[in-house]
Amino acid sequence: MKRKRVAILGATGSIGESALKVARDIPERMQVVGLAANSNAEKLASAANETRAPAVCLVDETKIDALERALNYKPRILSGEAGLREIACLTDADMVLVAIVGTGGLRPALAAIEAGKDLAVASKEILVMAGEIVMQRARDNGVHVLPVDSEHNAIFQCLEGRFLQNGKRPTLNAQRSTPNAEDSRLDVGRSAFGVSDSVRRIILTASGGPFRETPRKSFDSITPEQALKHPTWNMGPKITIDSATLFNKGLEMIEAHWLFGVEMERVEVVIHPQSIVHSMVEFMDGSTLAQLSYSNMCFPIQYAVTWPDRVPNTLPPLDFSKLSKLEFFTPRYEDFPALNLARRAGETGGTSPAVMNAANEIAVAAFLDRHVCFPDIWRVVEDVMNRHTAIANPTLDAILDADQWARNEAQGCVKSLNRQKSCNDGRGGVSNR
Amino acid sequence: MKRKRVAILGATGSIGESALKVARDIPERMQVVGLAANSNAEKLASAANETRAPAVCLVDETKIDALERALNYKPRILSGEAGLREIACLTDADMVLVAIVGTGGLRPALAAIEAGKDLAVASKEILVMAGEIVMQRARDNGVHVLPVDSEHNAIFQCLEGRFLQNGKRPTLNAQRSTPNAEDSRLDVGRSAFGVSDSVRRIILTASGGPFRETPRKSFDSITPEQALKHPTWNMGPKITIDSATLFNKGLEMIEAHWLFGVEMERVEVVIHPQSIVHSMVEFMDGSTLAQLSYSNMCFPIQYAVTWPDRVPNTLPPLDFSKLSKLEFFTPRYEDFPALNLARRAGETGGTSPAVMNAANEIAVAAFLDRHVCFPDIWRVVEDVMNRHTAIANPTLDAILDADQWARNEAQGCVKSLNRQKSCNDGRGGVSNR
């Protein structure tokens, strides 16, 4: 029962906050040894003062003074991208939790892998943009890639004990008298590209977002305020809009493809408005395993930290007397094109998922700025994807180039859409197309 | 991928039938090497003619001629209890599926264990009456006890990879280059008395039976015909009545206690009318795993046979577009006393569960014969349990003596209740108490 020493990249975001709660809840199993944030000096200082993390990084160098003033102890203080990379490679860290929104987590994640750290992945972009590279480097460096998304963590729980190693089922050494903690771990990082052939389908559950039952014809008049009201999860604005368009689930399909080494056609989505079943695995024999809990990111974060152990905490378990009912529906694929776009991007592979992801980021920002209407998010992404010629087996630079290309293209799309029509500006106006 | 050679005890019952379907569905993984039935010569012959099992036993010696006439090949033909035991110990069997209703499966099950066969247990009585002895002998002989009940099989699936060996987590030998089939098995039989301390609760789901929503005041007028109409499962009459009284679930609580080595207080019941979630495990971290499938005994039987592998079959997987909703309710403990009686029997231990089980068998038969009314089943069991002084750590003989004692006591109770009142006889009469 070793205490895991964790560095948190993105300590002031919602995942970072949950990770700090976990550290507070199970101090005997989790120790925070590094903290990094983008620009919120006060919040980072407060997390540092609580955890006494020996190393702290604020990427925004202009706020280092504010950070120093707010600290009540003397950690190593780092800044900039170089500082971020340093926190990802701390000698005394066992695991790096990457919870940086956007593409910023990619290079630190790869640095952590090269430094031999296990990776707890909360940033979708890491696996969506560079799943092939990340998983290959994890295998090469013998580190584990543990999913922190509630969906992928659920699948991980359902699959546990069924991963393959080099195409072979891991074996148990029943004779070993002194269990070795390292050996008792399932080989996750290295197992991708070969999840057990006992799996037929990965079934990602989706809450369906706030517009699950909204008729298609009303989509044009959806305001950012409406889209930001998520029925079950309380998250940042980008991911909340992704949850409303279902791009969030589309990104997760691609993540699952890489994390668990299953073909895109075996990754499916089921709408489950209650967000109690966090995802499922259907096995070859027709049997399904599901993971259930209340919606709280502390569950998956803790499991990533304590795995393969389960340890008590203060989180409330399910109360079946209050659960009442769980519903499941087929997604409205026609009305929410994000799922099919993501399937296409995942199947095409190469630079395609990075392009989809980048175009979506720009489109979401434009929607939040009221420059385009809600369905334009899908249009922008599809337009940019249509114009892209995917590069197979890309290098990291090629991926980042494609990302930049897609952002520029998407900006162009947004401008063109903006010129064409007057979108809803939150005062009830409806654009017609 | 070895073909498992299976002997089926109780080949003509509903579990036996399902086992034959599985053998038909996955012939490359399951071979029937022995068949035994109580008295249905024609059905046994038909199963034998299909499977070409080399050894066949009919317990009822008076029907051996009928069996011989109906066979179209020349297997070894056995009869009587001795023949049953011989089928349980066949040299060429790897596994014995015990699906004999009542206490008749107990001695053959123990014989199979002594002969080094893995046990697939469908007969509740084996673990309810003699769980301590059965699990201890399984450990002593190094054989696995695999649950075939849909509930326990579901729990087994949720727990897989989390069993303890001698109080220690099984370890993986990541370096082994030639996986050994024997080593890759989790140590189920030997693991009981020590399921991983990562488990907080075992949650058995119950359909609730046909009277799930029936008011308590109407229980006296329930007819055998009404009680035999189970909403989701098609089973024999005894188990169907047990499902209506919830004694079935009570027996399963005790089975789970022994199979998974968890204290009775950590075994709980949740009503789930759709019978899609077959049971769940709540872990120490508040997370829950559930196993889901349509109600079909072929699922758990196949898993017991192919475990730790999963192999494709022709069984329909869940169609989430048709599933709609899953409901969960707290049991009506006051109105269905079977659950509390079972908890008491399991906690008392020793001969207590055998006494509860035996009294229930007599009471169910009396209800089906219209000698007592529906709630009398609980009354008879409670009365007999109240009169019993449990023997701790009993021998098999002591258990069978207690079983016989309880049957006699229950018969007495039934007679006394029968004299006291006129029960409902299926023509609408209602007894008053």
Short mmCIF file of N, CA and C in Angstrom, two decimals, chain A residues 1 154 156-158 160-162 165 168-180 183-187 197-201 203 270 280 282-294 299 302-303 306 308-313 315-330, chain B residues 1 154 156-158 160-162 165 168-180 183-187 197-201 203 270 280 282-294 299 302-303 306 308-313 315-330:
data_model
loop_
_atom_site.label_atom_id
_atom_site.label_comp_id
_atom_site.label_asym_id
_atom_site.label_seq_id
_atom_site.Cartn_x
_atom_site.Cartn_y
_atom_site.Cartn_z
N MET A 1 0.84 -1.20 0.00
CA MET A 1 0.00 0.00 0.00
C MET A 1 0.88 1.25 0.00
N ALA A 154 -14.54 4.02 -16.33
CA ALA A 154 -15.57 2.97 -16.18
C ALA A 154 -15.22 1.76 -17.04
N PHE A 156 -12.31 0.94 -18.15
CA PHE A 156 -11.10 0.36 -17.56
C PHE A 156 -11.48 -0.57 -16.40
N GLN A 157 -12.43 -0.13 -15.58
CA GLN A 157 -12.87 -0.98 -14.46
C GLN A 157 -13.55 -2.25 -14.96
N CYS A 158 -14.37 -2.11 -16.01
CA CYS A 158 -15.08 -3.28 -16.56
C CYS A 158 -14.11 -4.25 -17.23
N GLU A 160 -10.89 -4.67 -16.43
CA GLU A 160 -9.75 -5.04 -15.60
C GLU A 160 -9.58 -6.56 -15.54
N GLY A 161 -8.36 -6.99 -15.71
CA GLY A 161 -8.09 -8.42 -15.69
C GLY A 161 -8.26 -9.05 -17.05
N ARG A 162 -8.62 -8.26 -18.04
CA ARG A 162 -8.85 -8.83 -19.36
C ARG A 162 -7.97 -8.20 -20.43
N GLN A 165 -1.26 -8.86 -23.01
CA GLN A 165 0.12 -8.37 -23.06
C GLN A 165 0.72 -8.94 -24.31
N LYS A 168 -1.17 -11.53 -25.63
CA LYS A 168 -1.46 -12.69 -24.78
C LYS A 168 -2.09 -12.26 -23.47
N ARG A 169 -2.99 -13.07 -22.97
CA ARG A 169 -3.62 -12.79 -21.69
C ARG A 169 -2.56 -12.77 -20.60
N PRO A 170 -2.63 -11.80 -19.68
CA PRO A 170 -1.65 -11.83 -18.59
C PRO A 170 -1.88 -13.05 -17.71
N THR A 171 -0.83 -13.61 -17.22
CA THR A 171 -0.97 -14.84 -16.43
C THR A 171 -0.80 -14.54 -14.95
N LEU A 172 -1.33 -15.39 -14.16
CA LEU A 172 -1.21 -15.26 -12.72
C LEU A 172 -0.13 -16.19 -12.24
N ASN A 173 0.69 -15.72 -11.36
CA ASN A 173 1.69 -16.59 -10.78
C ASN A 173 1.20 -16.99 -9.39
N ALA A 174 0.47 -18.07 -9.37
CA ALA A 174 -0.16 -18.50 -8.12
C ALA A 174 0.85 -18.89 -7.07
N GLN A 175 2.06 -19.23 -7.51
CA GLN A 175 3.07 -19.73 -6.57
C GLN A 175 3.83 -18.61 -5.86
N ARG A 176 3.82 -17.43 -6.46
CA ARG A 176 4.62 -16.34 -5.89
C ARG A 176 4.20 -16.08 -4.44
N SER A 177 5.16 -16.11 -3.54
CA SER A 177 4.80 -15.94 -2.13
C SER A 177 4.87 -14.48 -1.70
N THR A 178 5.73 -13.70 -2.33
CA THR A 178 5.82 -12.29 -1.95
C THR A 178 5.36 -11.42 -3.11
N PRO A 179 4.07 -11.06 -3.09
CA PRO A 179 3.53 -10.30 -4.21
C PRO A 179 4.35 -9.03 -4.43
N ASN A 180 4.66 -8.80 -5.65
CA ASN A 180 5.42 -7.62 -6.03
C ASN A 180 4.46 -6.60 -6.61
N ASP A 183 4.49 -6.16 -10.34
CA ASP A 183 3.99 -7.28 -11.14
C ASP A 183 2.49 -7.42 -11.06
N SER A 184 1.92 -6.96 -9.94
CA SER A 184 0.49 -7.17 -9.75
C SER A 184 -0.31 -6.18 -10.60
N ARG A 185 0.35 -5.26 -11.24
CA ARG A 185 -0.35 -4.30 -12.07
C ARG A 185 -0.67 -4.91 -13.42
N LEU A 186 -1.83 -4.59 -13.91
CA LEU A 186 -2.15 -5.00 -15.27
C LEU A 186 -1.44 -4.05 -16.20
N ASP A 187 -1.19 -4.56 -17.37
CA ASP A 187 -0.30 -3.85 -18.26
C ASP A 187 -1.11 -2.98 -19.21
N ASP A 197 -9.40 -10.21 -26.98
CA ASP A 197 -10.38 -10.49 -28.03
C ASP A 197 -11.70 -10.97 -27.44
N SER A 198 -11.80 -10.88 -26.13
CA SER A 198 -13.07 -11.24 -25.50
C SER A 198 -14.06 -10.08 -25.54
N VAL A 199 -13.62 -8.92 -26.00
CA VAL A 199 -14.50 -7.74 -26.02
C VAL A 199 -15.17 -7.57 -27.37
N ARG A 200 -16.49 -7.42 -27.36
CA ARG A 200 -17.19 -7.19 -28.61
C ARG A 200 -17.43 -5.71 -28.86
N ARG A 201 -17.90 -4.99 -27.86
CA ARG A 201 -18.18 -3.56 -28.02
C ARG A 201 -17.83 -2.79 -26.76
N ILE A 203 -19.16 0.45 -24.95
CA ILE A 203 -20.37 1.26 -25.01
C ILE A 203 -20.22 2.48 -24.11
N VAL A 270 -24.40 5.20 -26.21
CA VAL A 270 -25.79 5.05 -25.77
C VAL A 270 -26.13 6.27 -24.91
N MET A 280 -19.90 1.04 -20.45
CA MET A 280 -20.09 -0.41 -20.39
C MET A 280 -19.18 -1.11 -21.38
N GLU A 282 -19.39 -4.68 -23.67
CA GLU A 282 -20.10 -5.90 -24.05
C GLU A 282 -19.05 -6.92 -24.49
N PHE A 283 -19.09 -8.09 -23.87
CA PHE A 283 -18.11 -9.12 -24.18
C PHE A 283 -18.60 -10.02 -25.31
N MET A 284 -17.70 -10.84 -25.81
CA MET A 284 -17.98 -11.72 -26.94
C MET A 284 -19.13 -12.69 -26.66
N ASP A 285 -19.35 -12.99 -25.39
CA ASP A 285 -20.40 -13.96 -25.06
C ASP A 285 -21.76 -13.28 -24.86
N GLY A 286 -21.86 -12.00 -25.16
CA GLY A 286 -23.14 -11.32 -25.08
C GLY A 286 -23.43 -10.72 -23.72
N SER A 287 -22.53 -10.91 -22.78
CA SER A 287 -22.70 -10.38 -21.43
C SER A 287 -22.08 -8.97 -21.37
N THR A 288 -22.67 -8.12 -20.55
CA THR A 288 -22.21 -6.73 -20.45
C THR A 288 -21.83 -6.40 -19.01
N LEU A 289 -20.72 -5.71 -18.84
CA LEU A 289 -20.38 -5.18 -17.51
C LEU A 289 -20.50 -3.65 -17.57
N ALA A 290 -20.99 -3.08 -16.47
CA ALA A 290 -21.18 -1.64 -16.39
C ALA A 290 -20.59 -1.14 -15.09
N GLN A 291 -20.11 0.11 -15.10
CA GLN A 291 -19.65 0.73 -13.86
C GLN A 291 -20.63 1.83 -13.51
N LEU A 292 -21.04 1.87 -12.25
CA LEU A 292 -22.04 2.83 -11.79
C LEU A 292 -21.52 3.62 -10.60
N SER A 293 -21.85 4.89 -10.55
CA SER A 293 -21.61 5.71 -9.37
C SER A 293 -22.30 7.04 -9.59
N TYR A 294 -22.37 7.84 -8.55
CA TYR A 294 -22.87 9.19 -8.76
C TYR A 294 -21.85 9.95 -9.61
N PHE A 299 -14.35 9.95 -8.10
CA PHE A 299 -14.34 8.48 -8.27
C PHE A 299 -13.24 8.05 -9.25
N GLN A 302 -9.59 9.01 -8.09
CA GLN A 302 -9.06 8.14 -7.03
C GLN A 302 -8.67 6.77 -7.57
N TYR A 303 -9.53 6.23 -8.45
CA TYR A 303 -9.22 4.89 -8.96
C TYR A 303 -7.92 4.89 -9.76
N THR A 306 -5.15 4.94 -7.04
CA THR A 306 -4.96 3.79 -6.15
C THR A 306 -4.89 2.46 -6.90
N PRO A 308 -3.99 -0.87 -8.68
CA PRO A 308 -5.16 -1.74 -8.77
C PRO A 308 -5.92 -1.91 -7.46
N ASP A 309 -5.61 -1.12 -6.45
CA ASP A 309 -6.32 -1.23 -5.17
C ASP A 309 -7.58 -0.39 -5.17
N ARG A 310 -8.48 -0.73 -4.27
CA ARG A 310 -9.67 0.08 -3.99
C ARG A 310 -9.56 0.45 -2.52
N VAL A 311 -9.69 1.71 -2.22
CA VAL A 311 -9.58 2.11 -0.82
C VAL A 311 -10.78 2.94 -0.40
N PRO A 312 -11.15 2.84 0.88
CA PRO A 312 -12.32 3.58 1.37
C PRO A 312 -12.10 5.08 1.27
N ASN A 313 -13.19 5.80 1.12
CA ASN A 313 -13.13 7.25 1.05
C ASN A 313 -14.43 7.80 1.64
N LEU A 315 -16.70 9.37 -0.26
CA LEU A 315 -17.68 9.58 -1.35
C LEU A 315 -18.92 8.74 -1.10
N PRO A 316 -20.11 9.29 -1.37
CA PRO A 316 -21.32 8.51 -1.12
C PRO A 316 -21.50 7.42 -2.19
N PRO A 317 -21.69 6.16 -1.77
CA PRO A 317 -21.99 5.12 -2.74
C PRO A 317 -23.44 5.26 -3.22
N LEU A 318 -23.81 4.53 -4.25
CA LEU A 318 -25.18 4.62 -4.78
C LEU A 318 -26.20 4.20 -3.73
N ASP A 319 -27.27 4.94 -3.68
CA ASP A 319 -28.39 4.57 -2.82
C ASP A 319 -29.51 4.09 -3.74
N PHE A 320 -29.66 2.76 -3.81
CA PHE A 320 -30.60 2.20 -4.79
C PHE A 320 -32.05 2.53 -4.47
N SER A 321 -32.30 2.86 -3.20
CA SER A 321 -33.68 3.22 -2.86
C SER A 321 -34.03 4.58 -3.45
N LYS A 322 -32.99 5.37 -3.78
CA LYS A 322 -33.26 6.70 -4.34
C LYS A 322 -32.96 6.77 -5.83
N LEU A 323 -32.40 5.69 -6.36
CA LEU A 323 -31.96 5.70 -7.74
C LEU A 323 -33.15 5.66 -8.69
N SER A 324 -34.18 4.91 -8.27
CA SER A 324 -35.40 4.80 -9.05
C SER A 324 -35.16 4.14 -10.41
N LYS A 325 -34.83 4.92 -11.44
CA LYS A 325 -34.72 4.28 -12.76
C LYS A 325 -33.53 4.79 -13.56
N LEU A 326 -33.04 3.92 -14.42
CA LEU A 326 -31.96 4.26 -15.35
C LEU A 326 -32.51 4.06 -16.75
N GLU A 327 -32.34 5.07 -17.60
CA GLU A 327 -32.87 4.97 -18.96
C GLU A 327 -31.74 4.92 -19.98
N PHE A 328 -32.04 4.29 -21.11
CA PHE A 328 -31.08 4.16 -22.21
C PHE A 328 -31.77 4.40 -23.54
N PHE A 329 -31.14 5.21 -24.38
CA PHE A 329 -31.72 5.53 -25.69
C PHE A 329 -30.63 5.49 -26.76
N THR A 330 -31.06 5.27 -27.97
CA THR A 330 -30.14 5.37 -29.11
C THR A 330 -29.91 6.86 -29.39
N MET B 1 -7.01 -22.67 -25.64
CA MET B 1 -8.46 -22.81 -25.85
C MET B 1 -8.84 -24.29 -25.82
N ALA B 154 -22.99 -13.28 -12.03
CA ALA B 154 -22.83 -11.83 -12.26
C ALA B 154 -21.80 -11.26 -11.28
N PHE B 156 -19.48 -12.88 -9.71
CA PHE B 156 -18.20 -13.46 -10.09
C PHE B 156 -17.56 -12.64 -11.21
N GLN B 157 -18.38 -12.23 -12.20
CA GLN B 157 -17.87 -11.43 -13.31
C GLN B 157 -17.40 -10.05 -12.83
N CYS B 158 -18.18 -9.48 -11.91
CA CYS B 158 -17.81 -8.16 -11.40
C CYS B 158 -16.54 -8.22 -10.53
N GLU B 160 -14.08 -10.47 -10.85
CA GLU B 160 -12.95 -11.15 -11.49
C GLU B 160 -11.69 -10.30 -11.42
N GLY B 161 -10.61 -10.93 -11.05
CA GLY B 161 -9.35 -10.22 -10.92
C GLY B 161 -9.17 -9.62 -9.54
N ARG B 162 -10.15 -9.80 -8.69
CA ARG B 162 -10.05 -9.16 -7.38
C ARG B 162 -10.13 -10.16 -6.23
N GLN B 165 -5.77 -14.65 -2.63
CA GLN B 165 -5.25 -15.99 -2.38
C GLN B 165 -4.62 -15.95 -1.01
N LYS B 168 -4.01 -12.75 0.11
CA LYS B 168 -3.17 -11.86 -0.69
C LYS B 168 -3.71 -11.75 -2.11
N ARG B 169 -3.57 -10.59 -2.69
CA ARG B 169 -3.99 -10.38 -4.07
C ARG B 169 -3.18 -11.28 -5.00
N PRO B 170 -3.85 -11.93 -5.96
CA PRO B 170 -3.08 -12.73 -6.90
C PRO B 170 -2.17 -11.81 -7.73
N THR B 171 -1.00 -12.28 -8.05
CA THR B 171 -0.05 -11.45 -8.77
C THR B 171 0.01 -11.88 -10.23
N LEU B 172 0.42 -10.96 -11.06
CA LEU B 172 0.60 -11.25 -12.47
C LEU B 172 2.08 -11.46 -12.72
N ASN B 173 2.37 -12.46 -13.51
CA ASN B 173 3.76 -12.68 -13.89
C ASN B 173 3.95 -12.13 -15.29
N ALA B 174 4.30 -10.86 -15.35
CA ALA B 174 4.37 -10.18 -16.65
C ALA B 174 5.46 -10.75 -17.53
N GLN B 175 6.45 -11.40 -16.91
CA GLN B 175 7.59 -11.89 -17.69
C GLN B 175 7.33 -13.23 -18.36
N ARG B 176 6.38 -13.98 -17.86
CA ARG B 176 6.16 -15.32 -18.38
C ARG B 176 5.88 -15.26 -19.89
N SER B 177 6.64 -16.00 -20.67
CA SER B 177 6.46 -15.92 -22.11
C SER B 177 5.48 -16.97 -22.64
N THR B 178 5.37 -18.09 -21.93
CA THR B 178 4.41 -19.10 -22.39
C THR B 178 3.31 -19.25 -21.34
N PRO B 179 2.23 -18.53 -21.53
CA PRO B 179 1.17 -18.55 -20.53
C PRO B 179 0.67 -19.99 -20.30
N ASN B 180 0.51 -20.31 -19.07
CA ASN B 180 0.03 -21.63 -18.69
C ASN B 180 -1.44 -21.49 -18.31
N ASP B 183 -2.28 -21.54 -14.67
CA ASP B 183 -1.85 -20.38 -13.90
C ASP B 183 -2.71 -19.15 -14.19
N SER B 184 -3.28 -19.11 -15.39
CA SER B 184 -4.02 -17.92 -15.76
C SER B 184 -5.40 -17.89 -15.08
N ARG B 185 -5.74 -18.95 -14.39
CA ARG B 185 -7.03 -18.98 -13.72
C ARG B 185 -6.95 -18.26 -12.38
N LEU B 186 -7.98 -17.56 -12.09
CA LEU B 186 -8.04 -16.94 -10.77
C LEU B 186 -8.47 -18.01 -9.80
N ASP B 187 -8.09 -17.81 -8.59
CA ASP B 187 -8.23 -18.88 -7.63
C ASP B 187 -9.54 -18.76 -6.88
N ASP B 197 -10.42 -7.35 0.14
CA ASP B 197 -10.96 -6.35 1.07
C ASP B 197 -11.34 -5.07 0.33
N SER B 198 -11.28 -5.13 -0.98
CA SER B 198 -11.72 -3.98 -1.76
C SER B 198 -13.24 -3.96 -1.93
N VAL B 199 -13.91 -5.02 -1.50
CA VAL B 199 -15.37 -5.11 -1.67
C VAL B 199 -16.10 -4.60 -0.44
N ARG B 200 -17.06 -3.71 -0.64
CA ARG B 200 -17.83 -3.23 0.49
C ARG B 200 -19.15 -3.99 0.60
N ARG B 201 -19.85 -4.15 -0.52
CA ARG B 201 -21.14 -4.85 -0.48
C ARG B 201 -21.33 -5.71 -1.73
N ILE B 203 -24.40 -6.88 -3.93
CA ILE B 203 -25.79 -6.48 -4.08
C ILE B 203 -26.50 -7.44 -5.04
N VAL B 270 -31.51 -5.87 -3.73
CA VAL B 270 -32.22 -4.75 -4.34
C VAL B 270 -33.24 -5.32 -5.32
N MET B 280 -24.69 -7.00 -8.52
CA MET B 280 -23.69 -5.93 -8.52
C MET B 280 -22.72 -6.11 -7.36
N GLU B 282 -20.45 -3.51 -4.90
CA GLU B 282 -20.03 -2.15 -4.53
C GLU B 282 -18.65 -2.26 -3.88
N PHE B 283 -17.69 -1.51 -4.42
CA PHE B 283 -16.33 -1.58 -3.91
C PHE B 283 -16.12 -0.54 -2.81
N MET B 284 -14.99 -0.67 -2.14
CA MET B 284 -14.65 0.18 -1.01
C MET B 284 -14.60 1.67 -1.37
N ASP B 285 -14.34 1.95 -2.64
CA ASP B 285 -14.22 3.35 -3.05
C ASP B 285 -15.56 3.94 -3.47
N GLY B 286 -16.65 3.19 -3.27
CA GLY B 286 -17.97 3.72 -3.57
C GLY B 286 -18.41 3.48 -5.00
N SER B 287 -17.56 2.86 -5.80
CA SER B 287 -17.88 2.56 -7.19
C SER B 287 -18.56 1.18 -7.25
N THR B 288 -19.48 1.02 -8.21
CA THR B 288 -20.23 -0.23 -8.33
C THR B 288 -20.04 -0.83 -9.72
N LEU B 289 -19.82 -2.13 -9.78
CA LEU B 289 -19.84 -2.82 -11.07
C LEU B 289 -21.08 -3.70 -11.13
N ALA B 290 -21.67 -3.76 -12.32
CA ALA B 290 -22.88 -4.56 -12.53
C ALA B 290 -22.71 -5.42 -13.77
N GLN B 291 -23.35 -6.58 -13.77
CA GLN B 291 -23.36 -7.40 -14.97
C GLN B 291 -24.78 -7.40 -15.52
N LEU B 292 -24.88 -7.18 -16.83
CA LEU B 292 -26.18 -7.09 -17.48
C LEU B 292 -26.29 -8.06 -18.65
N SER B 293 -27.45 -8.64 -18.83
CA SER B 293 -27.75 -9.43 -20.03
C SER B 293 -29.24 -9.75 -19.98
N TYR B 294 -29.76 -10.28 -21.08
CA TYR B 294 -31.14 -10.75 -21.03
C TYR B 294 -31.19 -11.96 -20.10
N PHE B 299 -26.21 -17.79 -20.52
CA PHE B 299 -25.12 -16.84 -20.25
C PHE B 299 -24.23 -17.32 -19.09
N GLN B 302 -22.47 -20.80 -19.80
CA GLN B 302 -21.33 -20.71 -20.71
C GLN B 302 -20.13 -20.08 -20.02
N TYR B 303 -20.38 -19.03 -19.24
CA TYR B 303 -19.24 -18.36 -18.61
C TYR B 303 -18.53 -19.29 -17.63
N THR B 306 -16.43 -21.62 -19.95
CA THR B 306 -15.30 -21.07 -20.71
C THR B 306 -14.35 -20.21 -19.89
N PRO B 308 -11.52 -18.67 -17.79
CA PRO B 308 -11.56 -17.20 -17.81
C PRO B 308 -11.73 -16.59 -19.21
N ASP B 309 -11.99 -17.42 -20.20
CA ASP B 309 -12.20 -16.88 -21.55
C ASP B 309 -13.64 -16.46 -21.77
N ARG B 310 -13.82 -15.61 -22.77
CA ARG B 310 -15.16 -15.25 -23.27
C ARG B 310 -15.17 -15.67 -24.73
N VAL B 311 -16.17 -16.42 -25.14
CA VAL B 311 -16.19 -16.84 -26.54
C VAL B 311 -17.53 -16.48 -27.18
N PRO B 312 -17.52 -16.21 -28.49
CA PRO B 312 -18.75 -15.83 -29.19
C PRO B 312 -19.77 -16.97 -29.16
N ASN B 313 -21.03 -16.58 -29.21
CA ASN B 313 -22.12 -17.56 -29.23
C ASN B 313 -23.27 -16.95 -30.03
N LEU B 315 -26.16 -16.12 -28.57
CA LEU B 315 -27.09 -15.44 -27.64
C LEU B 315 -27.21 -13.96 -28.00
N PRO B 316 -28.42 -13.41 -27.94
CA PRO B 316 -28.56 -11.99 -28.29
C PRO B 316 -28.00 -11.08 -27.21
N PRO B 317 -27.10 -10.15 -27.57
CA PRO B 317 -26.63 -9.18 -26.58
C PRO B 317 -27.72 -8.14 -26.32
N LEU B 318 -27.55 -7.33 -25.31
CA LEU B 318 -28.54 -6.30 -24.98
C LEU B 318 -28.72 -5.33 -26.13
N ASP B 319 -29.96 -4.99 -26.39
CA ASP B 319 -30.28 -3.95 -27.37
C ASP B 319 -30.74 -2.73 -26.57
N PHE B 320 -29.83 -1.76 -26.43
CA PHE B 320 -30.13 -0.62 -25.56
C PHE B 320 -31.25 0.26 -26.11
N SER B 321 -31.50 0.15 -27.42
CA SER B 321 -32.59 0.95 -27.97
C SER B 321 -33.94 0.37 -27.54
N LYS B 322 -33.93 -0.91 -27.14
CA LYS B 322 -35.20 -1.54 -26.70
C LYS B 322 -35.26 -1.68 -25.18
N LEU B 323 -34.15 -1.38 -24.51
CA LEU B 323 -34.09 -1.63 -23.07
C LEU B 323 -34.94 -0.63 -22.31
N SER B 324 -34.94 0.61 -22.79
CA SER B 324 -35.75 1.66 -22.19
C SER B 324 -35.30 2.00 -20.77
N LYS B 325 -35.80 1.28 -19.75
CA LYS B 325 -35.43 1.69 -18.40
C LYS B 325 -35.17 0.51 -17.47
N LEU B 326 -34.33 0.77 -16.51
CA LEU B 326 -34.03 -0.20 -15.46
C LEU B 326 -34.42 0.44 -14.13
N GLU B 327 -35.21 -0.31 -13.35
CA GLU B 327 -35.66 0.26 -12.07
C GLU B 327 -35.05 -0.49 -10.89
N PHE B 328 -34.92 0.21 -9.79
CA PHE B 328 -34.36 -0.36 -8.57
C PHE B 328 -35.18 0.10 -7.36
N PHE B 329 -35.52 -0.85 -6.49
CA PHE B 329 -36.31 -0.53 -5.29
C PHE B 329 -35.74 -1.27 -4.09
N THR B 330 -36.02 -0.72 -2.92
CA THR B 330 -35.68 -1.42 -1.68
C THR B 330 -36.70 -2.54 -1.47
#
